[in-house]
Coordinates of C-alpha atoms in Angstrom, one line a residue:
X1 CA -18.2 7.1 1.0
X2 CA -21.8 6.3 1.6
X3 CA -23.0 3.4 3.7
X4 CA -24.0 -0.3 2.8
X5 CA -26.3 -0.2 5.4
X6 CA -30.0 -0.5 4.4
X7 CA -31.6 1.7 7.6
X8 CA -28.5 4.4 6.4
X9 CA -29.5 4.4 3.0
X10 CA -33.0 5.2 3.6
X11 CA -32.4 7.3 6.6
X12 CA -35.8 8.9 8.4
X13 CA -37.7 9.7 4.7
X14 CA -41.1 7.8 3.3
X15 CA -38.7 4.7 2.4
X16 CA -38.3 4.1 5.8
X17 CA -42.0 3.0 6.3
X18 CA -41.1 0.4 2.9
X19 CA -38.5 -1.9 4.9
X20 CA -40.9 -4.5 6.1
X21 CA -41.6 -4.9 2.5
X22 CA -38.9 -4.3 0.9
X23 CA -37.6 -7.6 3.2
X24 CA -40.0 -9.6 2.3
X25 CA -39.6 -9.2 -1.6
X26 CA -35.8 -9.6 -1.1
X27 CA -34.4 -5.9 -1.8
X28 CA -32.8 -6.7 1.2
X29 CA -28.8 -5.0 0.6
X30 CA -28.4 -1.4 -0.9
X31 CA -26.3 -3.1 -4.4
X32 CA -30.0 -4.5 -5.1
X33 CA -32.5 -1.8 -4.1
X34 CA -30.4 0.5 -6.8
X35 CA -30.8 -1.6 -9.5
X36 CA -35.2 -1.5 -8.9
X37 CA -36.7 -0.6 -12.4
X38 CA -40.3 1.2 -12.2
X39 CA -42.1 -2.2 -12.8
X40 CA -40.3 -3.4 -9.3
X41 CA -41.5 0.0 -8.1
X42 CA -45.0 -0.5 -9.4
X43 CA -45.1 -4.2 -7.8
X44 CA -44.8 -3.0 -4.2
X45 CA -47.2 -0.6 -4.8
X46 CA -44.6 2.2 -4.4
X47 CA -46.0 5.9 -4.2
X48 CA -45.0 8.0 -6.7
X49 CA -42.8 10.5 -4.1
X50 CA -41.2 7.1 -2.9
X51 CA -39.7 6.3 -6.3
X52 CA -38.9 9.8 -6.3
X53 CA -37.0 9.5 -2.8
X54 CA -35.4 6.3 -4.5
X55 CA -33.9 8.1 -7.3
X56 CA -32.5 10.6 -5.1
X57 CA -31.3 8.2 -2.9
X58 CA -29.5 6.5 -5.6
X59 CA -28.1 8.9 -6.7
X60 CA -26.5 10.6 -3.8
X61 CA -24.8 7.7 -2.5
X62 CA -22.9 7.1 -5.9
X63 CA -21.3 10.4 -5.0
X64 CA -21.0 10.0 -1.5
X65 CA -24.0 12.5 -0.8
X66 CA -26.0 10.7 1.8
X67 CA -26.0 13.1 4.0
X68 CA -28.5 15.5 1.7
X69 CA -31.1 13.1 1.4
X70 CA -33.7 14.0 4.2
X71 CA -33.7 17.4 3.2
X72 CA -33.6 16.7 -0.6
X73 CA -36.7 13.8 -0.3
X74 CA -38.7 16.4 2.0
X75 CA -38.9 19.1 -0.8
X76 CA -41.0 16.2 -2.7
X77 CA -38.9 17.1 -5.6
X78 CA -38.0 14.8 -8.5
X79 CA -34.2 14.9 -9.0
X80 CA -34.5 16.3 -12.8
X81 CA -36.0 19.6 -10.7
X82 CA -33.2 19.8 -8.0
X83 CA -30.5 19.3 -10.6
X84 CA -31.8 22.0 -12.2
X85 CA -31.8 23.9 -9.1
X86 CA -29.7 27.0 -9.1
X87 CA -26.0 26.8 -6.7
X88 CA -27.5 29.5 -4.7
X89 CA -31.1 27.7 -4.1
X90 CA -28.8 24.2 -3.2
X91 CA -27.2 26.2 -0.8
X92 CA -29.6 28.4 0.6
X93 CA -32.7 25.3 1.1
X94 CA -30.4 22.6 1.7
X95 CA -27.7 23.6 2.9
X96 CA -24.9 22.0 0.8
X97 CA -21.6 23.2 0.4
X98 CA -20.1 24.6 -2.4
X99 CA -17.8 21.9 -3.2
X100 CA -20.6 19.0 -2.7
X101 CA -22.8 21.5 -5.3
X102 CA -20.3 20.9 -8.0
X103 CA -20.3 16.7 -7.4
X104 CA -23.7 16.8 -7.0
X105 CA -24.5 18.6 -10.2
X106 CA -21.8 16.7 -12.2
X107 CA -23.8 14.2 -13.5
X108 CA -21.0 12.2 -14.7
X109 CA -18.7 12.2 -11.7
X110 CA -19.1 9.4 -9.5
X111 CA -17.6 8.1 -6.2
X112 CA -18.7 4.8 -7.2
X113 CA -18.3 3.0 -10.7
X114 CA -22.0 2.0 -11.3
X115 CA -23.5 -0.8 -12.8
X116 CA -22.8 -0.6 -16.9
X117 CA -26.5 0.3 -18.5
X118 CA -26.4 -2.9 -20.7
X119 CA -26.9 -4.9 -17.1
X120 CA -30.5 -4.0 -17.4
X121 CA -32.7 -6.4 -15.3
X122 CA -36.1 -7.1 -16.3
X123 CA -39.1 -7.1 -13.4
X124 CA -38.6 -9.1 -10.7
X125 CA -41.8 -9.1 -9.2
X126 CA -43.4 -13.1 -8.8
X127 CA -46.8 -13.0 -9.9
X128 CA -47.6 -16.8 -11.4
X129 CA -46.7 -19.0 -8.3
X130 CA -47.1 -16.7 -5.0
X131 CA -46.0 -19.7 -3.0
X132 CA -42.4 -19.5 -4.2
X133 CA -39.5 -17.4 -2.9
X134 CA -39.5 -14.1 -4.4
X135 CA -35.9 -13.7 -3.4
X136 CA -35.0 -17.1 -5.6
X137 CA -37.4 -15.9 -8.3
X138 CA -35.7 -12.6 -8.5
X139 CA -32.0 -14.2 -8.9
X140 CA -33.6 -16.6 -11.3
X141 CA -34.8 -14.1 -13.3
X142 CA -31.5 -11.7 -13.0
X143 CA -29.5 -14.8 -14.1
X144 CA -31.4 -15.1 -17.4
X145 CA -30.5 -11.5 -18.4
X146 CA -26.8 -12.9 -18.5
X147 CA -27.5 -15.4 -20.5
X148 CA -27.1 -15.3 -24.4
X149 CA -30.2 -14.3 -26.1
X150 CA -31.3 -14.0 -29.8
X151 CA -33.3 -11.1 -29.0
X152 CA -32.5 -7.4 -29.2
X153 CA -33.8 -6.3 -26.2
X154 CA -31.8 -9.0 -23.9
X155 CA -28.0 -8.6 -24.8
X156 CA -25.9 -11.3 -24.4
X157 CA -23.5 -11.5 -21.4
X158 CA -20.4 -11.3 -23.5
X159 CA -21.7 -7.8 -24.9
X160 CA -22.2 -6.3 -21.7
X161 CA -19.0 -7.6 -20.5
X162 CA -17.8 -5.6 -23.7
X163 CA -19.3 -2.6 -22.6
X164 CA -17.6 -3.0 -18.9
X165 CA -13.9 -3.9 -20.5
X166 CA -13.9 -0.9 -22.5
X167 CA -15.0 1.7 -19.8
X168 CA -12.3 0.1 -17.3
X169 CA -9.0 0.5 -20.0
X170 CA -9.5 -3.3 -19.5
X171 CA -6.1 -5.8 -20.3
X172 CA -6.6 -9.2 -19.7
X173 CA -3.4 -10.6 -17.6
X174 CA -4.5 -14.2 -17.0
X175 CA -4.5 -16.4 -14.2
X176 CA -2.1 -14.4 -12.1
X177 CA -2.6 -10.7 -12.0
X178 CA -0.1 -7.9 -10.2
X179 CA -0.3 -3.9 -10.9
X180 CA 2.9 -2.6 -12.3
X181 CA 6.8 -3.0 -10.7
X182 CA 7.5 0.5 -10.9
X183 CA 10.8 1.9 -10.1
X184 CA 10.8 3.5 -6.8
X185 CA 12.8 6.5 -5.3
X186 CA 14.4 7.3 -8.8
X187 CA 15.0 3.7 -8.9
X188 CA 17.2 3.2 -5.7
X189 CA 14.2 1.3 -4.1
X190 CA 13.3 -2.1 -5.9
X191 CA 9.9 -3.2 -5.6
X192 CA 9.3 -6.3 -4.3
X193 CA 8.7 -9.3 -6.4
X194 CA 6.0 -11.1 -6.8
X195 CA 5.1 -14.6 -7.8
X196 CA 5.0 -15.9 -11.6
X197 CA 2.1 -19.5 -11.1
X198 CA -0.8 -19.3 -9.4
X199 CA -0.9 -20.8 -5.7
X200 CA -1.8 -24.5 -6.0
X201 CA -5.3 -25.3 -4.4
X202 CA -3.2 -27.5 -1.5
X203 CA -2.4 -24.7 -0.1
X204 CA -5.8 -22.5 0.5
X205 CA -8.0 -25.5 0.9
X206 CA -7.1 -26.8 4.7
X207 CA -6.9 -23.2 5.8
X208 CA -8.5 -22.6 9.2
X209 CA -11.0 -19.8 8.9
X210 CA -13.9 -18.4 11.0
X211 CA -16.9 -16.7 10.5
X212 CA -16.8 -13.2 11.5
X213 CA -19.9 -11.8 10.5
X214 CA -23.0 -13.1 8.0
X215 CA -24.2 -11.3 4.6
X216 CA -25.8 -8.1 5.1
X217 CA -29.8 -7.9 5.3
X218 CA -32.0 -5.5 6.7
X219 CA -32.2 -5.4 10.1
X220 CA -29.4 -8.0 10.9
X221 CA -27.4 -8.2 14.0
X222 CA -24.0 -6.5 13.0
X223 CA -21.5 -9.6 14.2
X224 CA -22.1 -13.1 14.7
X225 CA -22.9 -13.2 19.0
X226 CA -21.5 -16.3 19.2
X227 CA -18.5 -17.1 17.3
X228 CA -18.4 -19.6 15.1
X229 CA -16.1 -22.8 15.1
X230 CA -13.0 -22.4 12.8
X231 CA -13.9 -24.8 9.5
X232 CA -11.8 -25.6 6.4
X233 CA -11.1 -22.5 3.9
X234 CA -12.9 -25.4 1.5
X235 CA -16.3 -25.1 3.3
X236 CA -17.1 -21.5 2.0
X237 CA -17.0 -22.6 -1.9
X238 CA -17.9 -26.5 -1.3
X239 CA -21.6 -25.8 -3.5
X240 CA -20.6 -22.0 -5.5
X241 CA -17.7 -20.8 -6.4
X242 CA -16.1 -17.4 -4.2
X243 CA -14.4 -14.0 -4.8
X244 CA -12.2 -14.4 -1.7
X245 CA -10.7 -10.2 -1.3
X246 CA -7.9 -10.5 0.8
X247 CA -8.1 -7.6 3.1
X248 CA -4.4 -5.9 4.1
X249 CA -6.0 -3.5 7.0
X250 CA -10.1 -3.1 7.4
X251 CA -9.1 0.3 8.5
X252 CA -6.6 1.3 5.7
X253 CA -8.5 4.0 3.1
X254 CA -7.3 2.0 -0.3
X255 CA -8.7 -1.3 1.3
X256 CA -12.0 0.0 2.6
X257 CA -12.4 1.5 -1.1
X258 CA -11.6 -1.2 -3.0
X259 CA -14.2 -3.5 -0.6
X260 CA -16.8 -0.7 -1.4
X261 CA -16.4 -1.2 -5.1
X262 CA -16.2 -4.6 -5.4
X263 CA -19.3 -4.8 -3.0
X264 CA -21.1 -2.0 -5.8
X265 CA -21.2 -4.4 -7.8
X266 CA -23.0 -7.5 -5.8
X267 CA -25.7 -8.2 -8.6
X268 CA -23.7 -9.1 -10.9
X269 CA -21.9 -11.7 -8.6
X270 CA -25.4 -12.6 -7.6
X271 CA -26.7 -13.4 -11.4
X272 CA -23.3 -15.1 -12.2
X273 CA -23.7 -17.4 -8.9
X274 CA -20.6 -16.3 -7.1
X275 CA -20.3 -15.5 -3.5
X276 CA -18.5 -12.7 -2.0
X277 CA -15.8 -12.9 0.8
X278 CA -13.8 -10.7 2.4
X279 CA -10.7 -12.0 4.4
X280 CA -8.9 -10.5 7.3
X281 CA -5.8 -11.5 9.0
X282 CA -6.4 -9.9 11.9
X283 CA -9.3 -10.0 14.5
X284 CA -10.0 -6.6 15.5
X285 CA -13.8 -6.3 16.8
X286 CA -14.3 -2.7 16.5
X287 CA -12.7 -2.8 13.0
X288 CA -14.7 -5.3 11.7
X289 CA -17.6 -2.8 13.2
X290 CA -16.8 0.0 11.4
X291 CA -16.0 -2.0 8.2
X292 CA -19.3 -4.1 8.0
X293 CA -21.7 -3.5 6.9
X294 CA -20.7 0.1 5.8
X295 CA -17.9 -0.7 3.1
X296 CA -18.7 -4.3 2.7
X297 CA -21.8 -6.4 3.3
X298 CA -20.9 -9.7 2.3
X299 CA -19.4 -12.3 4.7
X300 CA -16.1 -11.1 6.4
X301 CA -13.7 -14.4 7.4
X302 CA -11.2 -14.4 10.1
X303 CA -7.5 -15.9 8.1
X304 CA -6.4 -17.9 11.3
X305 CA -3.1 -18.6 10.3
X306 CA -2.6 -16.0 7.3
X307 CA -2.7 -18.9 4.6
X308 CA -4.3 -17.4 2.1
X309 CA -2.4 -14.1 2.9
X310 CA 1.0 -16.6 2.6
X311 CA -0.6 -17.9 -0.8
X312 CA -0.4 -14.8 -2.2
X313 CA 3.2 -14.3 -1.7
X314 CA 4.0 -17.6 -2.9
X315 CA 4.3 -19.2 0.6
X316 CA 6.0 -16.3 2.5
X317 CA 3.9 -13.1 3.6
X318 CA 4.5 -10.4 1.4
X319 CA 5.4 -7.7 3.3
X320 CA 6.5 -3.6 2.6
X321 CA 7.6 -1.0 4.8
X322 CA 5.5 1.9 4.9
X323 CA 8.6 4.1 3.6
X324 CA 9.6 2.6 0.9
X325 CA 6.5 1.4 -0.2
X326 CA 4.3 4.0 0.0
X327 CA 6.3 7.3 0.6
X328 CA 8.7 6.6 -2.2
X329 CA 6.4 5.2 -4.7
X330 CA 3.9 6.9 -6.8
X331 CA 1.7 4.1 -7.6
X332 CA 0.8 3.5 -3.4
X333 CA 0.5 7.4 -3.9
X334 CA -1.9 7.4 -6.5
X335 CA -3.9 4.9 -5.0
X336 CA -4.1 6.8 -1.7
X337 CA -5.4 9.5 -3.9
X338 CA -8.2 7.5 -5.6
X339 CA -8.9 6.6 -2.5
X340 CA -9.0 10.1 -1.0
X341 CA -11.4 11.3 -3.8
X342 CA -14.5 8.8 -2.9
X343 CA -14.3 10.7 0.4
X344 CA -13.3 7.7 2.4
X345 CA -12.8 7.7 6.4
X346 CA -9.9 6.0 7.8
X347 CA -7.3 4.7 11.1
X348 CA -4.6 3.5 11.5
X349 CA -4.9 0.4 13.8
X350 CA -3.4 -3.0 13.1
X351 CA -0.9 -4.5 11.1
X352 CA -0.7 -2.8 7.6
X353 CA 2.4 -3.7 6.3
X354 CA 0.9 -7.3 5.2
X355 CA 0.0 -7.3 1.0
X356 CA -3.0 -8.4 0.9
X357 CA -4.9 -9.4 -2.9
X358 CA -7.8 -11.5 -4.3
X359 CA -8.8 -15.1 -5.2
X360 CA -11.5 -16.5 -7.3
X361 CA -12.3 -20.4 -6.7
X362 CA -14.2 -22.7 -7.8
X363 CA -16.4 -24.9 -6.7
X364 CA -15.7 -28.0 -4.8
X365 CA -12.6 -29.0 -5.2
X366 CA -11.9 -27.4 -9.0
X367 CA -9.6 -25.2 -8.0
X368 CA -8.1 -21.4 -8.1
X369 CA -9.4 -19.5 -11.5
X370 CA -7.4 -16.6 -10.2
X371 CA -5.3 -14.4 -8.1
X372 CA -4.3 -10.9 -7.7
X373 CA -1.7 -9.6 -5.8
X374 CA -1.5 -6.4 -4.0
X375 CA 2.0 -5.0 -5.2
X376 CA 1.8 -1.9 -4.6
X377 CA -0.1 -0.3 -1.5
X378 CA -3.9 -0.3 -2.7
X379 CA -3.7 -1.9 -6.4
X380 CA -7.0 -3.2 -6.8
X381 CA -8.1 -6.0 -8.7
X382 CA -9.7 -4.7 -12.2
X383 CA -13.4 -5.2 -11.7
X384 CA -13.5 -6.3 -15.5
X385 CA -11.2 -9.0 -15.1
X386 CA -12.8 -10.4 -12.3
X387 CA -16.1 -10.3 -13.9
X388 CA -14.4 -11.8 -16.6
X389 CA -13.3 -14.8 -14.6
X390 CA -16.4 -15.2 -13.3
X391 CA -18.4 -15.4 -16.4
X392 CA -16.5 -17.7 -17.4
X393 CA -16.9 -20.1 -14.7
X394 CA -20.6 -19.5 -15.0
X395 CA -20.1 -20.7 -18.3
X396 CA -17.8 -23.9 -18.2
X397 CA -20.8 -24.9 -15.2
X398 CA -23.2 -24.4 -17.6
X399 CA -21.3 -26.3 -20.1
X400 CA -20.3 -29.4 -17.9
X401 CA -24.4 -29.6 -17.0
X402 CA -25.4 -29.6 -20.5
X403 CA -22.2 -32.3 -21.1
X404 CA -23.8 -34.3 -18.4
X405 CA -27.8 -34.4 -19.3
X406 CA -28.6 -37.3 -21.5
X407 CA -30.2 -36.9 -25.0
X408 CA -33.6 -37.6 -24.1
X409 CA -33.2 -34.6 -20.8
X410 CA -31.9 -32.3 -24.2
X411 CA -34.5 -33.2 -26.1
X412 CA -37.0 -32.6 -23.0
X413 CA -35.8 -29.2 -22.2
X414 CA -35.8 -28.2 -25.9
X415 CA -39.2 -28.9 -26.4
X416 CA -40.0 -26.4 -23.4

């Protein structure tokens, strides 16, 4: 699976030479250099064989590719011409294998779910008031492509969020979420059960946590040098509300695949105004190494006492052997599979036997919007329903500010 890491993503080709600037415009995480349109392109000034190498790039890591793009970018080929390269010319100039030929020319097979085409983002570039951040004008801007528009060419949030439910088989489940009890072992084997209510805010609120690493940027140190003081779980969401993923094993090949999905899809978060966690129960340092910034680049927290891991399960870790939940149950199988397919690297050190699962919370003090727990051995949270979640409490803030504003602020913004 390829790398979140900017300096891996643009490896030793002519993009290498745009960091600098590609930091100070704020395409500063892979999630958001993929999404550049060519009027981004043509506001840095970018060469024509650097949008070129940009394409390629793009395209190779949402099939786990990465390690072709030198070679492919030095040919100063556009990537229509190498995919309509022959299987004996990919072999023979690049060197790629016969089974990476067939992903690579599949232009519909993807390690990665990309982001749905009706997310289209207009220019970023700031051009009116040079004195303002051009990172906070770019999520400004992003934002208002998520909002509902009576124009054709801006489609409203709900519609795209169509688009994305569809492609994902999406179902709805609610508050709490769980993959499927399926019988195990011909039935002999019971899964475990799992709780009905969603955990009451009491009991992720006081958790102790501690800051493990920051968001990914280019050029950042990879951990925190000096640890941070444990704080209150409420800190990370006090001002935005958080997609907390509750991490069973950093080194487990279903967890580091479900990080490096949910991660895929950071823009969105960004333009709904939701922050990104990932939570571990256990403090491993070279783990957390080889899991940031490469399968996740948000924020990874330390779970001092395993609350929100306890949370999940109702107030009691829940907890599954690896026998009887995973050997004699298809669904863990399956998931192992999935996972196997994106090419995924894994170990086997810590504790894995801990279900892990995933919380969205709102701000302040407002509350859990959601959970999902991790039944099975690698169930994943839909990405849908989460976005669906979040949209939602984009929407009820929204709602609550216009509630707020007196007549005379509506009649003031109207007239704008």
């Amino acid at each position: 699976m390829a790398s979140f890491s900017i300096e891996d993503f643009v490896g030793d080709g002519v993009l290498k030479e745009l960091i600098p600037k590609l930091l100070e415009e704020g395409w500063d995480d892979v999630p958001t250099l993929k999404i550049m349109n060519p009027e981004d392109m043509d506001a840095i000034n970018m060469t024509q064989h650097q949008k070129d190498a940009l394409e390629i790039r793009t395209y190779l890591h949402d099939r786990a590719l990465m390690q072709y793009g030198d070679k492919l970018e030095a040919s100063r080929k556009s990537l229509p011409e190498l995919l309509n390269l022959s299987t004996e010319d990919l072999s023979s100039q690049f060197g790629m294998r016969r089974g990476h030929i067939a992903r690579f020319t599949d232009r519909n097979n993807k390690c990665t779910d990309p982001l749905p085409k009706s997310y289209g983002l207009p220019a970023r570039k700031l051009t009116v008031t040079p004195s303002r951040s051009n990172t906070i004008y770019k999520m400004q801007t992003i934002r208002k492509s998520f909002c509902r528009s009576s124009t054709n060419n801006d489609r409203s949030l709900e519609e795209s969020l169509a688009d994305f439910k569809i492609k994902d088989g999406y179902i709805f489940k609610g508050i709490v979420a769980a993959g499927p009890a399926e019988p195990r072992a011909c039935g002999c084997i019971q899964p475990p059960p799992v709780v009905d209510n969603v955990a009451p805010y009491s009991a992720i609120e006081n958790i102790s946590v501690q800051r493990l690493t920051p968001e990914y940027k280019i050029g950042m140190e990879r951990l925190v040098k000096t640890k941070t003081p444990p704080m209150k779980a409420s800190e990370l969401w006090r001002d935005k509300p958080a997609v907390l993923l509750c991490i069973r094993r950093p080194g487990c090949i279903m967890c580091r695949a479900e990080a490096h999905q949910l991660y895929a899809k950071k823009p969105i978060f960004d333009a709904l105004g939701i922050q990104m966690f990932a939570v571990l129960h256990e403090h491993i340092e070279s783990e957390i190494k080889d899991f940031w910034p490469r399968y996740w680049g948000g924020v990874v927290v330390f779970d001092r006492t395993t609350g929100f891991f306890k949370a999940l399960g109702g107030g009691k870790l829940l907890k599954d052997k690896f026998l009887s939940g995973f050997v004699f149950n298809p669904r863990a199988i399956a998931n192992y599979k999935r996972a196997k397919s994106m090419g995924i690297e894994q170990n086997f050190k810590g504790e894995g036997e801990i279900k892990g699962g995933l919380f969205i919370v709102g701000p302040g003090g407002t509350g859990i919007a959601y959970q999902f727990i991790e039944r099975n051995f690698g169930d994943w949270a839909p990405v849908a329903e989460v976005v669906e979640i979040c949209a939602r409490l984009k929407n009820q803030q929204q709602d609550e500010g216009d509630s707020s504003r007196s007549p005379q602020e509506h009649k003031c913004s109207g007239s704008s």
